[in-house]
Short mmCIF file of C-alpha atoms in Angstrom, two decimals:
data_model
loop_
_atom_site.label_atom_id
_atom_site.label_comp_id
_atom_site.label_asym_id
_atom_site.label_seq_id
_atom_site.Cartn_x
_atom_site.Cartn_y
_atom_site.Cartn_z
CA MET A 1 -60.51 -22.86 32.06
CA THR A 2 -62.38 -26.05 30.72
CA THR A 3 -66.01 -26.72 31.84
CA ALA A 4 -64.24 -30.13 33.03
CA GLY A 5 -61.72 -28.17 34.67
CA LEU A 6 -64.30 -26.14 36.68
CA VAL A 7 -67.14 -28.89 37.41
CA ALA A 8 -63.84 -31.18 38.92
CA ALA A 9 -62.32 -28.07 40.85
CA ILE A 10 -66.15 -27.33 42.69
CA LEU A 11 -66.32 -31.30 43.13
CA ILE A 12 -63.17 -31.73 44.63
CA GLY A 13 -63.21 -28.45 46.41
CA LEU A 14 -66.66 -29.81 48.33
CA GLY A 15 -65.01 -33.14 49.12
CA THR A 16 -61.99 -32.16 50.55
CA VAL A 17 -64.03 -29.69 52.88
CA ALA A 18 -66.13 -32.62 53.78
CA LEU A 19 -62.75 -34.44 54.72
CA ARG A 20 -61.06 -31.50 56.14
CA GLY A 21 -64.06 -30.63 58.38
CA SER A 22 -64.82 -34.53 58.99
CA VAL A 23 -63.83 -34.46 62.78
CA VAL A 24 -63.54 -30.76 63.56
CA VAL A 25 -66.57 -29.64 63.01
CA LEU A 26 -68.08 -32.69 64.53
CA ALA A 27 -65.50 -32.65 67.86
CA GLU A 28 -67.79 -32.38 70.49
CA LYS A 29 -70.01 -35.52 69.03
CA MET A 30 -66.71 -37.58 68.48
CA GLY A 31 -64.05 -39.34 70.19
CA GLU A 32 -60.44 -40.47 69.35
CA VAL A 33 -60.14 -42.07 66.07
CA PRO A 34 -59.91 -45.56 67.07
CA PRO A 35 -55.56 -46.82 66.35
CA ARG A 36 -56.58 -49.50 63.51
CA VAL A 37 -57.93 -46.67 61.32
CA THR A 38 -55.37 -44.30 62.14
CA GLN A 39 -53.03 -47.52 60.93
CA VAL A 40 -54.93 -47.01 57.61
CA LEU A 41 -55.20 -43.92 57.27
CA ARG A 42 -51.48 -43.38 57.79
CA MET A 43 -50.66 -45.62 54.75
CA ILE A 44 -52.84 -43.24 52.23
CA PRO A 45 -50.21 -40.11 51.31
CA ALA A 46 -47.43 -42.83 50.78
CA ALA A 47 -49.38 -45.38 48.23
CA SER A 48 -51.19 -42.54 46.35
CA LEU A 49 -47.92 -40.38 46.23
CA ALA A 50 -46.03 -43.43 44.73
CA ALA A 51 -48.75 -44.05 42.68
CA LEU A 52 -48.43 -40.61 41.05
CA VAL A 53 -44.53 -40.91 40.30
CA THR A 54 -44.19 -44.73 39.24
CA PRO A 55 -46.14 -44.29 35.50
CA ALA A 56 -44.00 -41.15 34.91
CA LEU A 57 -40.50 -42.82 35.22
CA PHE A 58 -41.41 -46.14 34.19
CA ARG A 59 -43.55 -45.60 31.36
CA PRO A 60 -43.24 -42.25 30.21
CA ALA A 61 -44.02 -42.76 27.06
CA GLY A 62 -46.84 -45.53 27.56
CA ALA A 63 -44.64 -48.13 27.04
CA PHE A 64 -42.48 -49.78 29.63
CA ASP A 65 -38.77 -48.87 29.45
CA LEU A 66 -35.85 -49.08 32.24
CA LEU A 67 -33.80 -46.98 29.97
CA SER A 68 -35.59 -43.77 29.87
CA PRO A 69 -33.91 -40.21 30.64
CA GLU A 70 -36.91 -40.25 32.85
CA LEU A 71 -36.20 -42.94 35.16
CA LEU A 72 -32.25 -41.89 35.27
CA ALA A 73 -33.54 -39.00 36.40
CA GLY A 74 -35.95 -39.68 38.49
CA VAL A 75 -34.07 -41.91 40.43
CA LEU A 76 -31.18 -39.02 40.61
CA ALA A 77 -34.02 -36.69 41.99
CA LEU A 78 -35.04 -39.40 44.45
CA LEU A 79 -31.38 -39.26 45.88
CA VAL A 80 -31.64 -35.53 45.97
CA ALA A 81 -35.02 -35.69 47.95
CA TRP A 82 -33.55 -38.23 50.41
CA TRP A 83 -30.75 -36.34 51.34
CA THR A 84 -31.65 -32.42 51.13
CA LYS A 85 -35.50 -33.02 51.52
CA ASN A 86 -35.74 -29.56 49.63
CA LEU A 87 -38.82 -29.68 47.12
CA PHE A 88 -37.30 -26.85 45.12
CA LEU A 89 -33.80 -28.42 44.53
CA THR A 90 -34.89 -32.33 43.85
CA ILE A 91 -37.80 -30.63 40.92
CA VAL A 92 -34.63 -28.58 39.36
CA VAL A 93 -31.98 -31.26 39.41
CA GLY A 94 -34.73 -33.68 38.43
CA LEU A 95 -35.66 -31.35 35.15
CA VAL A 96 -32.02 -30.47 34.14
CA ALA A 97 -30.79 -34.19 34.34
CA VAL A 98 -33.61 -35.50 31.97
CA ALA A 99 -33.31 -32.56 29.67
CA LEU A 100 -29.39 -33.67 29.46
CA LEU A 101 -29.81 -37.44 29.25
CA GLY A 102 -32.96 -36.68 26.75
CA LEU A 103 -29.84 -35.60 24.35
CA VAL A 104 -26.84 -38.60 24.83
CA LEU A 105 -30.21 -41.34 25.37
CA MET B 1 -42.67 -22.59 92.31
CA SER B 2 -44.93 -25.12 90.16
CA ALA B 3 -48.51 -23.46 88.68
CA PRO B 4 -51.46 -24.99 90.62
CA GLU B 5 -54.23 -26.51 88.48
CA ASP B 6 -56.15 -23.21 88.76
CA THR B 7 -53.81 -20.88 87.23
CA PRO B 8 -54.83 -20.03 83.81
CA ALA B 9 -53.04 -21.59 80.73
CA PRO B 10 -51.12 -18.98 78.94
CA THR B 11 -52.87 -17.62 75.40
CA ALA B 12 -51.16 -17.57 72.17
CA SER B 13 -52.16 -14.59 69.45
CA LEU B 14 -52.30 -14.53 65.72
CA ALA B 15 -48.26 -13.39 65.51
CA ASP B 16 -47.32 -16.01 66.95
CA GLY B 17 -49.34 -18.43 64.86
CA VAL B 18 -47.65 -16.73 61.50
CA ARG B 19 -44.01 -16.83 62.97
CA ALA B 20 -44.24 -20.07 63.49
CA ILE B 21 -45.53 -21.11 60.23
CA VAL B 22 -43.02 -18.52 58.08
CA PRO B 23 -39.86 -21.27 58.32
CA LEU B 24 -41.97 -23.51 56.06
CA LEU B 25 -43.09 -21.13 53.71
CA ILE B 26 -39.49 -21.63 51.83
CA GLY B 27 -40.74 -24.90 50.98
CA VAL B 28 -44.52 -23.73 49.96
CA VAL B 29 -43.73 -20.91 47.68
CA PRO B 30 -41.83 -23.48 44.70
CA PHE B 31 -44.91 -26.17 45.12
CA GLY B 32 -47.34 -23.46 44.37
CA LEU B 33 -45.37 -21.72 41.30
CA VAL B 34 -45.02 -25.22 40.08
CA ALA B 35 -49.11 -25.76 40.79
CA GLY B 36 -49.64 -22.83 38.98
CA LEU B 37 -47.54 -23.32 35.95
CA THR B 38 -49.15 -26.89 35.83
CA ALA B 39 -52.48 -25.03 35.19
CA VAL B 40 -51.86 -22.77 32.55
CA GLN B 41 -49.37 -26.12 31.13
CA THR B 42 -52.86 -28.78 31.58
CA GLY B 43 -54.46 -25.96 29.31
CA GLN B 44 -56.98 -24.63 32.16
CA GLY B 45 -55.51 -20.96 32.01
CA TRP B 46 -54.85 -19.17 34.80
CA LEU B 47 -58.45 -18.54 35.58
CA GLY B 48 -57.94 -22.25 36.32
CA ALA B 49 -55.26 -21.94 38.54
CA VAL B 50 -56.50 -19.51 40.77
CA VAL B 51 -60.03 -21.50 40.75
CA PHE B 52 -58.58 -24.94 41.77
CA SER B 53 -55.90 -22.81 44.09
CA VAL B 54 -59.22 -21.07 45.96
CA VAL B 55 -61.41 -23.83 45.70
CA VAL B 56 -59.36 -26.83 46.05
CA TYR B 57 -56.74 -25.32 48.35
CA ALA B 58 -54.45 -28.22 48.54
CA GLY B 59 -51.33 -28.99 46.23
CA ALA B 60 -50.79 -32.72 45.61
CA ALA B 61 -54.76 -32.99 44.82
CA GLN B 62 -54.18 -29.28 42.58
CA LEU B 63 -51.26 -31.13 40.65
CA ALA B 64 -52.54 -34.72 40.54
CA ALA B 65 -55.99 -33.42 39.01
CA LEU B 66 -54.81 -31.13 36.46
CA ASP B 67 -52.47 -33.43 35.57
CA LEU B 68 -55.04 -36.00 34.91
CA LEU B 69 -57.64 -33.42 33.31
CA GLY B 70 -54.58 -32.05 31.07
CA GLY B 71 -54.59 -36.13 29.89
CA GLY B 72 -58.24 -35.89 29.28
CA THR B 73 -59.00 -38.40 32.30
CA SER B 74 -62.78 -38.29 33.03
CA VAL B 75 -63.91 -35.72 35.95
CA LEU B 76 -65.19 -38.97 38.37
CA VAL B 77 -61.80 -40.29 38.11
CA VAL B 78 -60.16 -37.22 38.53
CA VAL B 79 -62.37 -36.19 41.59
CA LEU B 80 -62.24 -39.48 42.86
CA THR B 81 -57.87 -39.45 42.70
CA ALA B 82 -57.82 -36.01 44.40
CA LEU B 83 -60.22 -37.03 47.20
CA VAL B 84 -58.15 -40.13 47.75
CA ILE B 85 -55.34 -38.16 47.91
CA ASN B 86 -56.61 -35.54 50.27
CA SER B 87 -58.06 -38.33 52.76
CA ARG B 88 -55.42 -37.73 55.00
CA TYR B 89 -57.09 -34.76 56.27
CA VAL B 90 -59.48 -37.09 57.68
CA LEU B 91 -56.74 -37.90 60.40
CA TYR B 92 -55.37 -33.93 61.04
CA SER B 93 -58.69 -33.18 61.49
CA ALA B 94 -59.22 -35.76 64.57
CA SER B 95 -56.26 -35.02 66.06
CA LEU B 96 -56.97 -31.25 65.80
CA ALA B 97 -60.19 -32.04 66.65
CA PRO B 98 -59.92 -31.82 70.68
CA SER B 99 -57.73 -28.83 70.75
CA LEU B 100 -60.58 -26.65 68.89
CA SER B 101 -63.91 -28.24 70.36
CA GLU B 102 -64.47 -25.05 72.34
CA VAL B 103 -64.16 -23.07 69.19
CA PRO B 104 -67.89 -22.07 67.88
CA ARG B 105 -68.99 -24.51 65.18
CA THR B 106 -68.70 -21.36 62.34
CA ARG B 107 -65.18 -20.52 63.29
CA ARG B 108 -64.57 -24.71 62.93
CA LEU B 109 -65.98 -24.39 59.27
CA LEU B 110 -63.86 -21.76 58.53
CA GLY B 111 -60.65 -23.69 60.27
CA SER B 112 -61.61 -26.43 58.14
CA TYR B 113 -61.03 -25.08 55.05
CA LEU B 114 -57.85 -24.16 56.03
CA LEU B 115 -56.68 -27.13 57.37
CA THR B 116 -53.20 -27.69 55.26
CA ASP B 117 -50.28 -30.30 56.28
CA GLN B 118 -48.10 -27.19 57.59
CA GLY B 119 -50.99 -25.36 59.11
CA TYR B 120 -51.64 -28.44 61.48
CA ALA B 121 -47.82 -29.38 61.73
CA VAL B 122 -47.35 -26.45 63.61
CA SER B 123 -50.71 -25.99 65.53
CA LEU B 124 -49.70 -29.76 66.46
CA VAL B 125 -46.54 -28.96 68.30
CA ARG B 126 -47.63 -25.76 69.51
CA PHE B 127 -50.92 -27.69 71.62
CA ARG B 128 -48.60 -29.60 73.08
CA SER B 129 -47.80 -27.56 75.56
CA PRO B 130 -50.73 -25.65 77.69
CA VAL B 131 -52.50 -22.80 75.84
CA ASP B 132 -56.12 -21.15 76.70
CA ALA B 133 -58.50 -22.39 74.32
CA PRO B 134 -58.60 -18.48 72.29
CA GLY B 135 -55.20 -18.78 71.99
CA ARG B 136 -55.12 -21.79 70.33
CA TRP B 137 -57.72 -20.60 67.67
CA ARG B 138 -55.99 -17.62 67.18
CA PHE B 139 -52.69 -19.14 66.52
CA TYR B 140 -54.30 -21.86 64.09
CA LEU B 141 -55.79 -19.00 62.00
CA GLY B 142 -52.83 -16.68 61.76
CA ALA B 143 -50.33 -19.42 60.84
CA SER B 144 -53.49 -21.17 58.30
CA THR B 145 -54.29 -17.38 56.57
CA VAL B 146 -50.44 -16.41 55.92
CA MET B 147 -49.87 -20.07 54.48
CA TRP B 148 -53.12 -19.22 52.09
CA ALA B 149 -52.21 -16.23 51.20
CA THR B 150 -48.95 -17.77 50.40
CA TRP B 151 -50.25 -20.33 48.42
CA GLN B 152 -52.91 -18.07 45.97
CA VAL B 153 -49.52 -15.65 45.54
CA SER B 154 -47.55 -18.44 44.35
CA THR B 155 -50.11 -20.28 42.03
CA VAL B 156 -50.98 -16.73 40.79
CA LEU B 157 -47.35 -15.64 39.73
CA GLY B 158 -46.81 -19.93 38.21
CA ALA B 159 -49.45 -19.30 36.04
CA LEU B 160 -47.96 -15.78 35.08
CA VAL B 161 -44.55 -17.31 34.42
CA GLY B 162 -46.08 -20.86 32.77
CA GLY B 163 -47.81 -18.59 30.13
CA ALA B 164 -44.29 -17.35 29.55
CA VAL B 165 -42.42 -20.28 28.70
CA PRO B 166 -42.25 -22.05 25.19
CA SER B 167 -44.58 -25.51 25.15
CA ASP B 168 -41.57 -27.55 23.83
CA VAL B 169 -39.59 -27.29 27.55
CA PRO B 170 -40.44 -30.38 29.04
CA LEU B 171 -41.67 -28.96 32.31
CA SER B 172 -44.38 -31.19 32.86
CA PHE B 173 -41.65 -33.58 34.22
CA ALA B 174 -41.69 -31.03 37.24
CA VAL B 175 -45.40 -32.67 38.58
CA PRO B 176 -43.75 -36.62 39.02
CA LEU B 177 -40.83 -34.64 40.65
CA ALA B 178 -42.86 -32.70 42.84
CA PHE B 179 -44.57 -35.69 44.30
CA LEU B 180 -41.31 -38.00 44.85
CA ALA B 181 -40.28 -34.79 46.75
CA LEU B 182 -43.63 -35.25 48.95
CA LEU B 183 -43.20 -38.81 49.08
CA VAL B 184 -39.87 -39.53 50.57
CA PRO B 185 -40.88 -37.48 53.95
CA VAL B 186 -44.03 -39.34 54.26
CA VAL B 187 -41.94 -43.17 54.26
CA THR B 188 -41.66 -43.06 57.79
CA ASP B 189 -41.12 -46.66 58.53
CA THR B 190 -41.32 -50.29 56.92
CA PRO B 191 -45.33 -50.47 56.65
CA THR B 192 -45.65 -47.04 54.81
CA ALA B 193 -42.32 -48.24 52.69
CA LEU B 194 -44.41 -51.45 51.70
CA ALA B 195 -47.46 -49.34 50.78
CA ALA B 196 -45.40 -47.07 48.40
CA VAL B 197 -43.79 -49.85 46.93
CA VAL B 198 -47.28 -51.88 46.42
CA SER B 199 -48.59 -48.78 44.97
CA GLY B 200 -45.48 -47.68 42.65
CA VAL B 201 -45.36 -50.76 41.25
CA VAL B 202 -49.27 -51.89 40.91
CA VAL B 203 -49.84 -48.85 38.84
CA VAL B 204 -46.95 -49.45 36.25
CA VAL B 205 -48.10 -53.31 35.94
CA ALA B 206 -52.04 -51.93 35.47
CA TYR B 207 -51.39 -49.09 33.15
CA PRO B 208 -53.00 -50.72 30.42
CA LEU B 209 -56.19 -50.52 32.27
CA GLY B 210 -55.75 -46.75 32.13
CA THR B 211 -57.56 -44.41 34.66
CA GLY B 212 -58.82 -47.45 36.98
CA ALA B 213 -54.98 -48.13 37.80
CA PHE B 214 -54.70 -45.47 40.18
CA PRO B 215 -57.57 -46.19 42.47
CA LEU B 216 -56.58 -49.90 42.16
CA ALA B 217 -52.76 -49.41 42.85
CA ALA B 218 -54.08 -46.75 45.78
CA VAL B 219 -56.04 -49.84 47.59
CA CYS B 220 -53.68 -52.34 46.93
CA GLY B 221 -50.60 -49.92 48.32
CA ILE B 222 -52.85 -48.96 51.31
CA ALA B 223 -54.29 -52.66 52.21
CA ALA B 224 -50.43 -54.23 51.97
CA GLY B 225 -49.02 -51.21 54.47
CA ALA B 226 -52.03 -50.82 56.70
CA ALA B 227 -51.91 -55.36 57.17
CA LEU B 228 -47.96 -54.90 57.97
CA ALA B 229 -49.27 -52.48 60.80
CA LEU B 230 -51.53 -54.63 62.29
CA LEU B 231 -49.89 -57.77 62.30
CA PRO B 232 -49.50 -59.14 66.10
CA ARG B 233 -46.21 -58.39 66.82
CA ARG B 234 -43.98 -61.54 67.20
CA THR B 235 -41.13 -60.99 69.30
CA ALA B 236 -38.30 -63.38 69.50
#
């Protein structure tokens, strides 16, 4: 394990316990979260996960590319994820597709 | 005959929590395998896989952090990215707080560390019907402990497998694919779809900015989705 990895793991771990315990630990002191705050928090998973996906699909090697094996395999994986809601199947189909398309494109 | 007010609420056991979460573990195992495998492939080794799983204990954040560390991103940006992903736990924490407010504080701290998407989901469903306060804690602890053990075992297995796979097999593409599979179920309505699209477009356009692109994109996406969700409804 690298030093940067260890430092990152410890800082993320401490920060994450703080986020997880933010309200549960202070339960008797805090009321309900305001609905407006809830609406903002609700957007976080969608926005952060999307930002982790699209660069690997549209810029697989750094440059913008609309005909890469990664993008086509990603679209296929998206359809599989949509229909099956199955994480494992999505990964397997996506990996097989990117390998096969890599031979063709 | 309906139960009068002073009838004690039914209780729940550790085993009830375990039974409730087991079906969800089918999805956890492959994710844990990918997280362990990614730790090895990004140069953190099996020890890194174990440390990340025990200390961070959050799949999406672990994957993102390992991926960025492997690309040489600064620790500060890695930490911020992981914490943005994990900020959803504030929502779960707030949602569970009323149900666990009678539990002693030290136990609540342990419960906080163990909080996951899956443990939250099954507890939320169970707590909709009446359960006494000790039963709620036992149910939550049972579900969360099995979840924790499953995650640790699957990441170790993934790390062991990852060491055996030749590095020229493009398994790193499993990381964005895992995020894609996690993304689909959280896009539940127009505002969350807008948040995803805006964030996904901004990060691709802002890519030349380097590691600053992720937080910028996440903030733009969250702002766009929240703005749409909070817009006053005009019904025709």
